[in-house]
């Protein structure tokens, strides 16, 4: 990237009425991250040193989210158009960076690389660069009016002539301005159009009258798809997932049925990873090289070390750290727990707020009872431990290395290394009891019949 400085203004004051939601539109997630988060990431990726987010009245969640991401926050009190929205961030533009990018918060698939190409256009001498694409159906988009190979104007749908409406080269909704002079340009934009709004897109015609160089940077239609309703949200999600699956496979992961695997925005997959059908990733999952996730598993906030195998039907919740070559089997839930190298938790278990050393075996139905209704407590299980099936481990608890727990135990006290602990009723046997029982019952029936 060039040595030119860069700042980004994200317009996020959309009402999002068609979402029919209590949540501002840009907070709706794509791959588990608010749309605004995707756009903020693209801004960061293109090297912006300053990011401003313009939100609508009362959109506290947008303001909080942007501020937490380190952006400056501006409120556009009245929704008077895209140029008006940029000017809501006026104080961020009085001493502008060399490159000022304006992007829309509801087009979350725009990449940092594409924004970088727009910056390159400025570095190569353009004064203004517009992100363009060829629309399969251009209705609703601003048309890019090209004359003699140069971008002369952008005409919004409602203001376009029949001839202009036939143009399929459209405005994708991102513009790169040369910083110095930008404010003066935007201040000249009027609202003499069909919607009576201050259109940012009018900057193109104005720049041309000043003899400035205005260029189009083209990209594919999918990258600039906007979200105005839930259907478009699903379309964008599907596109994002498609790209994520391709990235995972390109990185050496086998996806047996890629269309059934749902990644989060930050899922990391190594090489020789195997992901079976119908696996869902929430945020924060890392699959190291050579790990396997079997069918119908749900993972979030988990790390799976090399050679480990999880599922089918496993649930890993935040803080699950699965050691190398460990086995987490069907109907097992792990939360905030480290599972040691080579350790097996193969069936029907809950391990929460715990640590388990290497080469231990937790039998079917092992439960860490971590919650007493008020607080959470830890269970620490050593190396080479054997927990018999259907044991309840009542935390806080320590089980030493090489210890054994008898099946069906309720363990409430620490167990020393190498010891056997059994916490259950002792089995008793009554020889010949069944015959005596049957004789007693038969006699009782006889006497009731006689008294009838
Ligand atoms: C806009 C462009 C159009 C382009 C299309 C791409 C203008 C005038 N038109 O049209 O050329 O093809 O995007 O999707 O820019 N916003 C505010 N405050 C406002 C108005 C809008 O913050 O007062 C924000 C919206 O939240 C949205 C973005 O700006 O994120 C675009 O506004 P929208 O009304 O969706 O414009 P389009 O009609 O889609
Ligand atoms: Mg729009």
Tab-separated table of C-alpha atoms and ligand atoms in Angstrom:
chain	number	residue	atom	x	y	z
A	1	UNK	CA	0.000	0.000	0.000
A	2	UNK	CA	1.123	3.529	-0.717
A	3	UNK	CA	2.358	5.925	1.910
A	4	UNK	CA	-0.787	7.979	1.440
A	5	UNK	CA	-2.931	8.341	4.565
A	6	UNK	CA	-6.462	7.015	4.527
A	7	UNK	CA	-9.699	7.491	6.395
A	8	UNK	CA	-13.079	5.872	5.945
A	9	UNK	CA	-16.582	7.203	6.546
A	10	UNK	CA	-19.237	4.511	6.954
A	11	UNK	CA	-22.845	5.535	6.368
A	12	UNK	CA	-25.091	3.607	8.688
A	13	UNK	CA	-28.062	5.879	9.260
A	14	UNK	CA	-30.446	3.725	7.286
A	15	UNK	CA	-33.835	3.213	8.893
A	16	UNK	CA	-33.979	-0.361	7.701
A	17	UNK	CA	-37.782	-0.344	7.797
A	18	UNK	CA	-38.040	-3.306	5.511
A	19	UNK	CA	-36.110	-5.450	7.982
A	20	UNK	CA	-39.129	-5.180	10.337
A	21	UNK	CA	-36.783	-5.313	13.289
A	22	UNK	CA	-36.217	-3.616	16.639
A	23	UNK	CA	-32.508	-3.749	15.806
A	24	UNK	CA	-30.821	-1.195	13.491
A	25	UNK	CA	-30.197	-2.699	10.068
A	26	UNK	CA	-26.398	-2.595	10.179
A	27	UNK	CA	-26.396	-4.599	13.443
A	28	UNK	CA	-27.920	-7.644	11.790
A	29	UNK	CA	-25.231	-10.310	11.625
A	30	UNK	CA	-23.665	-11.973	8.629
A	31	UNK	CA	-21.659	-15.053	9.637
A	32	UNK	CA	-22.117	-14.051	13.262
A	33	UNK	CA	-20.722	-10.526	12.913
A	34	UNK	CA	-22.868	-7.391	12.512
A	35	UNK	CA	-22.810	-6.065	8.946
A	36	UNK	CA	-21.168	-2.960	10.368
A	37	UNK	CA	-18.371	-5.171	11.734
A	38	UNK	CA	-17.643	-6.489	8.256
A	39	UNK	CA	-17.430	-2.981	6.846
A	40	UNK	CA	-15.229	-1.850	9.752
A	41	UNK	CA	-12.924	-4.803	9.038
A	42	UNK	CA	-12.678	-3.818	5.364
A	43	UNK	CA	-11.833	-0.252	6.416
A	44	UNK	CA	-9.090	-1.549	8.687
A	45	UNK	CA	-7.801	-3.907	6.004
A	46	UNK	CA	-7.337	-1.043	3.555
A	47	UNK	CA	-5.180	0.774	6.055
A	48	UNK	CA	-7.525	3.434	7.382
A	49	UNK	CA	-6.031	5.292	10.319
A	50	UNK	CA	-9.306	6.994	11.101
A	51	UNK	CA	-12.815	5.584	10.746
A	52	UNK	CA	-16.044	7.508	11.247
A	53	UNK	CA	-19.467	5.940	11.521
A	54	UNK	CA	-22.613	7.971	10.859
A	55	UNK	CA	-25.672	6.519	12.553
A	56	UNK	CA	-29.307	7.497	12.758
A	57	UNK	CA	-31.177	9.034	15.690
A	58	UNK	CA	-31.479	6.752	18.704
A	59	UNK	CA	-29.293	4.000	17.270
A	60	UNK	CA	-27.332	3.527	20.500
A	61	UNK	CA	-26.311	-0.021	19.625
A	62	UNK	CA	-24.671	1.208	16.407
A	63	UNK	CA	-22.886	4.026	18.252
A	64	UNK	CA	-21.659	1.659	20.994
A	65	UNK	CA	-20.484	-0.965	18.544
A	66	UNK	CA	-18.620	1.556	16.393
A	67	UNK	CA	-17.028	3.223	19.413
A	68	UNK	CA	-15.851	-0.129	20.782
A	69	UNK	CA	-14.234	-0.818	17.411
A	70	UNK	CA	-12.301	2.424	17.801
A	71	UNK	CA	-14.352	4.476	15.329
A	72	UNK	CA	-15.522	8.036	15.814
A	73	UNK	CA	-19.265	8.269	15.971
A	74	UNK	CA	-21.551	10.888	14.427
A	75	UNK	CA	-25.304	11.190	14.462
A	76	UNK	CA	-27.240	12.269	11.405
A	77	UNK	CA	-30.294	13.737	13.108
A	78	UNK	CA	-32.366	13.927	9.929
A	79	UNK	CA	-32.109	11.570	6.995
A	80	UNK	CA	-31.594	14.043	4.174
A	81	UNK	CA	-29.460	11.961	1.839
A	82	UNK	CA	-26.064	10.360	1.478
A	83	UNK	CA	-24.114	13.604	1.020
A	84	UNK	CA	-25.859	15.053	4.062
A	85	UNK	CA	-24.880	11.908	5.978
A	86	UNK	CA	-21.202	12.331	5.103
A	87	UNK	CA	-21.375	15.962	6.207
A	88	UNK	CA	-22.632	14.806	9.618
A	89	UNK	CA	-18.992	13.729	10.067
A	90	UNK	CA	-17.758	17.201	9.065
A	91	UNK	CA	-15.345	17.601	11.967
A	92	UNK	CA	-13.573	14.404	10.905
A	93	UNK	CA	-13.091	15.869	7.416
A	94	UNK	CA	-11.748	19.346	8.132
A	95	UNK	CA	-8.202	18.014	8.268
A	96	UNK	CA	-8.690	15.054	5.952
A	97	UNK	CA	-6.410	12.165	5.084
A	98	UNK	CA	-5.012	11.921	1.539
A	99	UNK	CA	-7.677	9.340	0.691
A	100	UNK	CA	-11.208	9.510	2.072
A	101	UNK	CA	-13.381	6.505	1.364
A	102	UNK	CA	-17.134	6.600	1.830
A	103	UNK	CA	-18.762	3.199	2.148
A	104	UNK	CA	-22.269	2.049	3.027
A	105	UNK	CA	-22.890	0.043	6.190
A	106	UNK	CA	-25.420	-2.201	4.488
A	107	UNK	CA	-23.075	-3.614	1.845
A	108	UNK	CA	-21.017	-5.927	4.057
A	109	UNK	CA	-19.221	-7.938	1.380
A	110	UNK	CA	-17.057	-5.110	0.046
A	111	UNK	CA	-13.480	-6.222	0.648
A	112	UNK	CA	-10.462	-4.346	1.903
A	113	UNK	CA	-8.702	-5.367	-1.311
A	114	UNK	CA	-11.329	-3.645	-3.441
A	115	UNK	CA	-11.139	-0.518	-1.300
A	116	UNK	CA	-7.381	-0.780	-1.825
A	117	UNK	CA	-7.882	-0.729	-5.608
A	118	UNK	CA	-9.904	2.455	-5.209
A	119	UNK	CA	-7.050	3.984	-3.230
A	120	UNK	CA	-4.647	2.956	-5.969
A	121	UNK	CA	-6.781	4.864	-8.480
A	122	UNK	CA	-6.253	7.995	-6.363
A	123	UNK	CA	-2.539	7.262	-6.042
A	124	UNK	CA	-2.428	7.019	-9.847
A	125	UNK	CA	-3.828	10.515	-10.218
A	126	UNK	CA	-7.612	10.266	-10.061
A	127	UNK	CA	-9.439	12.836	-7.931
A	128	UNK	CA	-12.487	10.672	-7.402
A	129	UNK	CA	-13.023	6.938	-7.837
A	130	UNK	CA	-16.414	5.222	-7.835
A	131	UNK	CA	-16.906	1.516	-7.275
A	132	UNK	CA	-18.858	0.242	-10.271
A	133	UNK	CA	-20.381	-3.077	-11.272
A	134	UNK	CA	-22.490	-4.437	-14.067
A	135	UNK	CA	-25.927	-5.238	-12.691
A	136	UNK	CA	-27.990	-8.150	-13.964
A	137	UNK	CA	-30.986	-5.981	-13.097
A	138	UNK	CA	-29.986	-2.329	-12.636
A	139	UNK	CA	-33.315	-1.160	-11.228
A	140	UNK	CA	-32.877	0.944	-8.090
A	141	UNK	CA	-29.181	1.595	-8.572
A	142	UNK	CA	-27.469	4.805	-9.587
A	143	UNK	CA	-26.346	4.470	-13.251
A	144	UNK	CA	-22.773	5.342	-14.159
A	145	UNK	CA	-22.907	7.664	-17.136
A	146	UNK	CA	-19.661	7.228	-19.031
A	147	UNK	CA	-18.697	9.679	-21.811
A	148	UNK	CA	-15.523	9.310	-23.841
A	149	UNK	CA	-14.216	6.722	-21.418
A	150	UNK	CA	-14.605	9.001	-18.395
A	151	UNK	CA	-17.250	8.925	-15.666
A	152	UNK	CA	-19.371	12.007	-16.325
A	153	UNK	CA	-22.157	11.589	-13.787
A	154	UNK	CA	-24.160	9.199	-11.642
A	155	UNK	CA	-27.866	9.270	-12.300
A	156	UNK	CA	-30.182	7.869	-9.666
A	157	UNK	CA	-32.995	5.596	-10.840
A	158	UNK	CA	-35.720	8.141	-10.220
A	159	UNK	CA	-33.880	10.916	-12.040
A	160	UNK	CA	-32.722	8.877	-15.019
A	161	UNK	CA	-34.066	9.186	-18.572
A	162	UNK	CA	-35.297	6.072	-20.383
A	163	UNK	CA	-32.013	5.953	-22.249
A	164	UNK	CA	-30.005	6.252	-19.010
A	165	UNK	CA	-32.079	3.553	-17.342
A	166	UNK	CA	-30.895	1.092	-19.985
A	167	UNK	CA	-27.337	1.478	-18.631
A	168	UNK	CA	-26.290	-1.570	-16.617
A	169	UNK	CA	-23.017	-0.188	-15.240
A	170	UNK	CA	-24.053	0.888	-11.745
A	171	UNK	CA	-22.801	2.531	-8.583
A	172	UNK	CA	-21.813	-0.108	-6.037
A	173	UNK	CA	-21.983	2.378	-3.200
A	174	UNK	CA	-18.359	3.106	-2.369
A	175	UNK	CA	-16.518	6.264	-3.381
A	176	UNK	CA	-12.923	7.330	-2.866
A	177	UNK	CA	-12.222	11.053	-2.634
A	178	UNK	CA	-8.986	12.939	-2.654
A	179	UNK	CA	-9.185	14.346	0.891
A	180	UNK	CA	-8.146	17.989	0.392
A	181	UNK	CA	-11.036	19.796	-1.303
A	182	UNK	CA	-13.575	17.083	-0.493
A	183	UNK	CA	-15.583	19.146	2.005
A	184	UNK	CA	-15.790	22.076	-0.404
A	185	UNK	CA	-17.076	19.710	-3.074
A	186	UNK	CA	-19.735	18.150	-0.814
A	187	UNK	CA	-20.879	21.569	0.410
A	188	UNK	CA	-21.837	22.433	-3.176
A	189	UNK	CA	-24.198	19.468	-3.540
A	190	UNK	CA	-27.823	20.533	-3.763
A	191	UNK	CA	-31.074	18.611	-3.566
A	192	UNK	CA	-32.675	19.343	-6.923
A	193	UNK	CA	-33.680	15.764	-7.617
A	194	UNK	CA	-36.751	13.551	-7.525
A	195	UNK	CA	-36.272	12.655	-3.856
A	196	UNK	CA	-35.259	16.114	-2.668
A	197	UNK	CA	-32.178	14.581	-1.025
A	198	UNK	CA	-28.539	15.586	-0.949
A	199	UNK	CA	-26.997	12.882	-3.136
A	200	UNK	CA	-23.367	12.023	-2.564
A	201	UNK	CA	-23.358	10.737	-6.121
A	202	UNK	CA	-23.750	14.309	-7.421
A	203	UNK	CA	-20.120	14.831	-6.441
A	204	UNK	CA	-19.222	13.122	-9.722
A	205	UNK	CA	-20.821	15.713	-12.015
A	206	UNK	CA	-19.477	18.567	-9.841
A	207	UNK	CA	-15.945	17.202	-9.951
A	208	UNK	CA	-16.234	17.006	-13.723
A	209	UNK	CA	-17.225	20.668	-14.004
A	210	UNK	CA	-14.067	21.455	-12.051
A	211	UNK	CA	-12.084	19.513	-14.647
A	212	UNK	CA	-11.186	16.796	-12.147
A	213	UNK	CA	-10.403	13.226	-13.100
A	214	UNK	CA	-13.178	10.801	-12.141
A	215	UNK	CA	-12.758	7.077	-12.692
A	216	UNK	CA	-14.662	3.847	-12.204
A	217	UNK	CA	-13.123	0.919	-10.348
A	218	UNK	CA	-15.070	-2.182	-11.292
A	219	UNK	CA	-15.960	-5.206	-9.242
A	220	UNK	CA	-18.421	-8.095	-9.426
A	221	UNK	CA	-22.067	-7.640	-8.522
A	222	UNK	CA	-21.965	-10.076	-5.597
A	223	UNK	CA	-19.409	-7.984	-3.722
A	224	UNK	CA	-21.653	-4.934	-3.656
A	225	UNK	CA	-24.958	-6.582	-2.835
A	226	UNK	CA	-26.807	-4.417	-0.350
A	227	UNK	CA	-29.185	-5.477	2.396
A	228	UNK	CA	-32.544	-3.795	2.714
A	229	UNK	CA	-34.665	-6.771	3.820
A	230	UNK	CA	-34.261	-10.233	5.322
A	231	UNK	CA	-34.276	-11.903	1.944
A	232	UNK	CA	-31.267	-9.851	0.851
A	233	UNK	CA	-29.669	-10.593	4.222
A	234	UNK	CA	-29.999	-14.310	3.447
A	235	UNK	CA	-28.537	-13.773	-0.032
A	236	UNK	CA	-25.522	-11.974	1.423
A	237	UNK	CA	-25.109	-14.659	4.102
A	238	UNK	CA	-25.174	-17.362	1.423
A	239	UNK	CA	-22.538	-15.533	-0.631
A	240	UNK	CA	-20.372	-15.098	2.436
A	241	UNK	CA	-20.669	-18.799	3.308
A	242	UNK	CA	-19.807	-19.813	-0.244
A	243	UNK	CA	-16.612	-17.772	-0.100
A	244	UNK	CA	-15.728	-19.080	3.377
A	245	UNK	CA	-16.132	-22.700	2.251
A	246	UNK	CA	-13.941	-22.031	-0.748
A	247	UNK	CA	-11.282	-20.442	1.481
A	248	UNK	CA	-11.342	-23.409	3.869
A	249	UNK	CA	-11.004	-25.899	1.011
A	250	UNK	CA	-8.268	-23.867	-0.641
A	251	UNK	CA	-6.437	-24.007	2.695
A	252	UNK	CA	-6.508	-27.797	2.716
A	253	UNK	CA	-9.747	-28.670	4.527
A	254	UNK	CA	-12.008	-31.388	3.162
A	255	UNK	CA	-15.696	-30.475	3.356
A	256	UNK	CA	-17.683	-33.575	2.527
A	257	UNK	CA	-20.836	-31.545	1.836
A	258	UNK	CA	-19.707	-27.913	1.715
A	259	UNK	CA	-23.203	-26.478	1.348
A	260	UNK	CA	-24.162	-27.869	4.792
A	261	UNK	CA	-21.252	-26.336	6.701
A	262	UNK	CA	-21.789	-22.883	8.193
A	263	UNK	CA	-18.755	-20.884	9.190
A	264	UNK	CA	-18.460	-17.816	11.399
A	265	UNK	CA	-16.628	-14.717	10.242
A	266	UNK	CA	-13.475	-15.750	12.108
A	267	UNK	CA	-13.357	-19.557	11.810
A	268	UNK	CA	-9.800	-20.768	11.268
A	269	UNK	CA	-9.241	-24.107	9.532
A	270	UNK	CA	-5.850	-25.691	8.956
A	271	UNK	CA	-4.753	-28.216	6.392
A	272	UNK	CA	-5.862	-31.838	6.382
A	273	UNK	CA	-8.868	-30.845	8.409
A	274	UNK	CA	-11.988	-32.923	7.793
A	275	UNK	CA	-15.416	-31.407	8.308
A	276	UNK	CA	-18.364	-33.711	7.808
A	277	UNK	CA	-21.962	-32.812	6.960
A	278	UNK	CA	-24.114	-30.300	8.847
A	279	UNK	CA	-21.577	-28.608	11.069
A	280	UNK	CA	-22.222	-25.132	12.482
A	281	UNK	CA	-19.468	-22.808	13.662
A	282	UNK	CA	-20.170	-19.923	16.002
A	283	UNK	CA	-17.499	-17.266	16.519
A	284	UNK	CA	-14.005	-18.054	17.763
A	285	UNK	CA	-13.254	-21.554	16.501
A	286	UNK	CA	-9.810	-22.756	15.475
A	287	UNK	CA	-9.350	-26.162	13.853
A	288	UNK	CA	-5.683	-27.042	13.823
A	289	UNK	CA	-4.083	-29.155	11.095
A	290	UNK	CA	-5.324	-32.706	10.878
A	291	UNK	CA	-8.343	-32.276	13.159
A	292	UNK	CA	-11.772	-33.719	12.368
A	293	UNK	CA	-15.270	-32.471	13.082
A	294	UNK	CA	-17.856	-35.124	12.460
A	295	UNK	CA	-21.445	-34.618	11.367
A	296	UNK	CA	-24.062	-32.524	13.204
A	297	UNK	CA	-21.714	-30.779	15.580
A	298	UNK	CA	-22.043	-27.208	16.890
A	299	UNK	CA	-18.885	-25.363	17.918
A	300	UNK	CA	-18.187	-21.892	19.239
A	301	UNK	CA	-15.232	-20.376	21.045
A	302	UNK	CA	-13.310	-23.634	20.781
A	303	UNK	CA	-9.833	-24.744	19.749
A	304	UNK	CA	-9.305	-28.242	18.427
A	305	UNK	CA	-5.684	-29.312	18.368
A	306	UNK	CA	-4.027	-31.423	15.744
A	307	UNK	CA	-5.322	-34.932	15.244
A	308	UNK	CA	-8.276	-34.480	17.594
A	309	UNK	CA	-11.727	-35.695	16.606
A	310	UNK	CA	-15.016	-34.139	17.648
A	311	UNK	CA	-18.530	-35.476	17.113
A	312	UNK	CA	-20.756	-36.651	15.598
A	313	UNK	CA	-23.351	-34.626	17.519
A	314	UNK	CA	-20.905	-32.797	19.756
A	315	UNK	CA	-21.374	-29.366	21.240
A	316	UNK	CA	-18.326	-27.268	22.059
A	317	UNK	CA	-19.021	-24.020	23.867
A	318	UNK	CA	-16.712	-21.059	24.595
A	319	UNK	CA	-13.483	-22.000	26.291
A	320	UNK	CA	-13.399	-25.585	25.038
A	321	UNK	CA	-9.751	-26.495	24.380
A	322	UNK	CA	-9.462	-29.948	22.884
A	323	UNK	CA	-5.924	-31.341	23.058
A	324	UNK	CA	-4.022	-33.139	20.349
A	325	UNK	CA	-5.487	-36.514	19.358
A	326	UNK	CA	-8.261	-36.234	21.957
A	327	UNK	CA	-11.704	-37.711	21.211
A	328	UNK	CA	-14.973	-35.938	21.933
A	329	UNK	CA	-17.844	-38.193	20.956
A	330	UNK	CA	-21.578	-38.095	20.451
A	331	UNK	CA	-23.844	-36.019	22.675
A	332	UNK	CA	-20.952	-34.559	24.597
A	333	UNK	CA	-20.957	-30.910	25.684
A	334	UNK	CA	-17.734	-29.175	26.655
A	335	UNK	CA	-17.668	-25.635	28.090
A	336	UNK	CA	-14.742	-23.640	29.472
A	337	UNK	CA	-12.685	-26.791	29.827
A	338	UNK	CA	-9.325	-28.047	28.652
A	339	UNK	CA	-9.225	-31.649	27.508
A	340	UNK	CA	-5.727	-33.119	27.572
A	341	UNK	CA	-3.834	-34.767	24.777
A	342	UNK	CA	-5.215	-38.171	23.857
A	343	UNK	CA	-8.037	-37.955	26.395
A	344	UNK	CA	-11.392	-39.520	25.518
A	345	UNK	CA	-14.846	-38.232	26.361
A	346	UNK	CA	-16.722	-40.416	23.984
A	347	UNK	CA	-20.369	-40.488	24.983
A	348	UNK	CA	-23.163	-38.476	26.594
A	349	UNK	CA	-21.203	-36.228	28.928
A	350	UNK	CA	-21.034	-32.678	30.225
A	351	UNK	CA	-17.629	-31.254	31.067
A	352	UNK	CA	-17.806	-27.625	32.168
A	353	UNK	CA	-15.395	-25.349	34.076
A	354	UNK	CA	-12.877	-28.145	34.166
A	355	UNK	CA	-9.445	-29.255	33.188
A	356	UNK	CA	-8.657	-32.822	32.244
A	357	UNK	CA	-5.067	-34.005	31.926
A	358	UNK	CA	-3.679	-36.130	29.110
A	359	UNK	CA	-4.630	-39.751	28.420
A	360	UNK	CA	-7.622	-39.838	30.725
A	361	UNK	CA	-10.916	-41.548	29.968
A	362	UNK	CA	-14.274	-40.122	30.963
A	363	UNK	CA	-16.905	-42.825	30.685
A	364	UNK	CA	-20.372	-42.439	29.229
A	365	UNK	CA	-22.569	-40.091	31.201
A	366	UNK	CA	-19.824	-38.336	33.148
A	367	UNK	CA	-21.154	-35.028	34.434
A	368	UNK	CA	-19.211	-32.229	36.072
A	369	UNK	CA	-21.704	-30.621	38.451
A	370	UNK	CA	-20.225	-27.147	38.169
A	371	UNK	CA	-23.140	-25.018	39.330
A	372	UNK	CA	-24.667	-24.874	42.796
A	373	UNK	CA	-27.400	-22.437	41.854
A	374	UNK	CA	-25.271	-19.443	42.832
A	375	UNK	CA	-21.692	-19.843	41.608
A	376	UNK	CA	-19.646	-21.941	39.215
A	377	UNK	CA	-16.887	-24.225	40.482
A	378	UNK	CA	-13.992	-26.022	38.837
A	379	UNK	CA	-13.248	-29.694	38.464
A	380	UNK	CA	-9.617	-30.599	38.001
A	381	UNK	CA	-8.919	-34.053	36.685
A	382	UNK	CA	-5.324	-35.249	36.344
A	383	UNK	CA	-3.490	-37.386	33.807
A	384	UNK	CA	-4.317	-41.025	33.123
A	385	UNK	CA	-7.520	-40.855	35.161
A	386	UNK	CA	-10.372	-43.295	34.593
A	387	UNK	CA	-13.880	-42.091	35.366
A	388	UNK	CA	-16.460	-44.882	35.401
A	389	UNK	CA	-19.687	-44.347	33.487
A	390	UNK	CA	-22.513	-42.270	34.880
A	391	UNK	CA	-20.469	-40.470	37.492
A	392	UNK	CA	-21.391	-37.081	38.884
A	393	UNK	CA	-18.355	-35.010	39.851
A	394	UNK	CA	-19.515	-32.319	42.261
A	395	UNK	CA	-17.260	-29.270	42.022
A	396	UNK	CA	-15.086	-27.837	43.423
A	397	UNK	CA	-13.128	-31.041	43.046
A	398	UNK	CA	-9.667	-32.397	42.295
A	399	UNK	CA	-9.046	-35.888	41.043
A	400	UNK	CA	-5.361	-36.844	41.116
A	401	UNK	CA	-3.332	-38.505	38.368
A	402	UNK	CA	-4.013	-42.179	37.662
A	403	UNK	CA	-7.063	-42.250	39.959
A	404	UNK	CA	-10.088	-44.452	39.255
A	405	UNK	CA	-13.704	-43.532	39.914
A	406	UNK	CA	-16.214	-46.371	40.204
A	407	UNK	CA	-19.176	-46.225	37.830
A	408	UNK	CA	-22.271	-44.476	39.045
A	409	UNK	CA	-20.416	-42.524	41.723
A	410	UNK	CA	-21.332	-39.148	43.105
A	411	UNK	CA	-17.923	-37.736	43.983
A	412	UNK	CA	-17.983	-34.801	46.388
A	413	UNK	CA	-14.487	-34.921	47.845
A	414	UNK	CA	-11.015	-34.750	46.317
A	415	UNK	CA	-9.519	-38.034	45.178
A	416	UNK	CA	-5.807	-38.759	45.715
A	417	UNK	CA	-3.520	-39.785	42.875
A	418	UNK	CA	-3.679	-43.503	42.163
A	419	UNK	CA	-6.688	-44.095	44.454
A	420	UNK	CA	-10.005	-45.747	43.659
A	421	UNK	CA	-12.996	-43.727	44.793
A	422	UNK	CA	-16.504	-45.161	44.856
A	423	UNK	CA	-19.387	-42.997	45.968
A	424	UNK	CA	-22.551	-45.056	45.594
A	425	UNK	CA	-24.780	-47.458	47.565
A	426	UNK	CA	-23.091	-50.812	48.127
A	427	UNK	CA	-24.685	-53.707	46.252
A	428	UNK	CA	-26.345	-56.351	48.381
A	429	UNK	CA	-27.602	-59.799	47.347
A	430	UNK	CA	-30.397	-61.906	48.950
A	431	UNK	CA	-30.117	-65.538	47.824
A	432	UNK	CA	-33.471	-67.259	47.002
A	433	UNK	CA	-35.402	-64.037	47.487
A	434	UNK	CA	-37.451	-64.332	44.263
A	435	UNK	CA	-39.064	-67.671	45.148
A	436	UNK	CA	-39.990	-66.438	48.632
A	437	UNK	CA	-41.450	-63.256	47.186
A	438	UNK	CA	-43.591	-65.125	44.641
A	439	UNK	CA	-44.931	-67.532	47.278
A	440	UNK	CA	-45.892	-64.624	49.527
A	441	UNK	CA	-47.747	-62.880	46.696
A	442	UNK	CA	-49.595	-66.047	45.674
A	443	UNK	CA	-50.775	-66.585	49.267
A	444	UNK	CA	-52.025	-63.017	49.494
A	445	UNK	CA	-54.074	-63.435	46.264
A	446	UNK	CA	-55.607	-66.668	47.571
A	447	UNK	CA	-56.866	-65.060	50.774
A	448	UNK	CA	-58.476	-62.079	48.972
A	449	UNK	CA	-60.336	-64.457	46.605
A	450	UNK	CA	-61.751	-66.471	49.565
A	451	UNK	CA	-63.051	-63.376	51.284
A	452	UNK	CA	-65.003	-62.256	48.115
B	1	LIG	C1	-27.311	4.438	-3.156
B	1	LIG	C2	-26.655	5.320	-4.230
B	1	LIG	C3	-26.787	4.619	-5.572
B	1	LIG	C4	-26.145	3.262	-5.506
B	1	LIG	C5	-26.713	2.444	-4.353
B	1	LIG	C6	-25.889	1.194	-4.135
B	1	LIG	C7	-26.939	7.642	-3.530
B	1	LIG	C8	-27.706	8.883	-3.710
B	1	LIG	N1	-27.334	6.608	-4.258
B	1	LIG	O1	-28.674	4.342	-3.455
B	1	LIG	O2	-26.156	5.387	-6.571
B	1	LIG	O3	-26.324	2.560	-6.717
B	1	LIG	O4	-26.660	3.178	-3.106
B	1	LIG	O5	-26.489	0.338	-3.201
B	1	LIG	O6	-26.000	7.629	-2.760
B	1	LIG	N2	-27.791	6.833	4.328
B	1	LIG	C9	-27.576	7.618	5.432
B	1	LIG	N3	-28.242	8.777	5.528
B	1	LIG	C10	-29.103	9.220	4.587
B	1	LIG	C11	-29.305	8.419	3.468
B	1	LIG	C12	-28.634	7.218	3.354
B	1	LIG	O7	-26.808	7.248	6.323
B	1	LIG	O8	-29.646	10.320	4.742
B	1	LIG	C13	-27.068	5.573	4.211
B	1	LIG	C14	-27.952	4.349	4.264
B	1	LIG	O9	-28.024	3.848	5.578
B	1	LIG	C15	-27.233	3.365	3.364
B	1	LIG	C16	-26.505	4.258	2.374
B	1	LIG	O10	-26.430	5.531	2.974
B	1	LIG	O11	-26.282	2.613	4.105
B	1	LIG	C17	-27.209	4.329	1.029
B	1	LIG	O12	-28.509	4.879	1.190
B	1	LIG	P1	-29.749	4.264	0.450
B	1	LIG	O13	-30.945	5.059	0.793
B	1	LIG	O14	-29.807	2.801	0.657
B	1	LIG	O15	-29.372	4.603	-1.087
B	1	LIG	P2	-29.754	3.794	-2.388
B	1	LIG	O16	-31.073	4.266	-2.867
B	1	LIG	O17	-29.570	2.354	-2.158
B	2	LIG	MG1	-29.441	1.036	-0.454
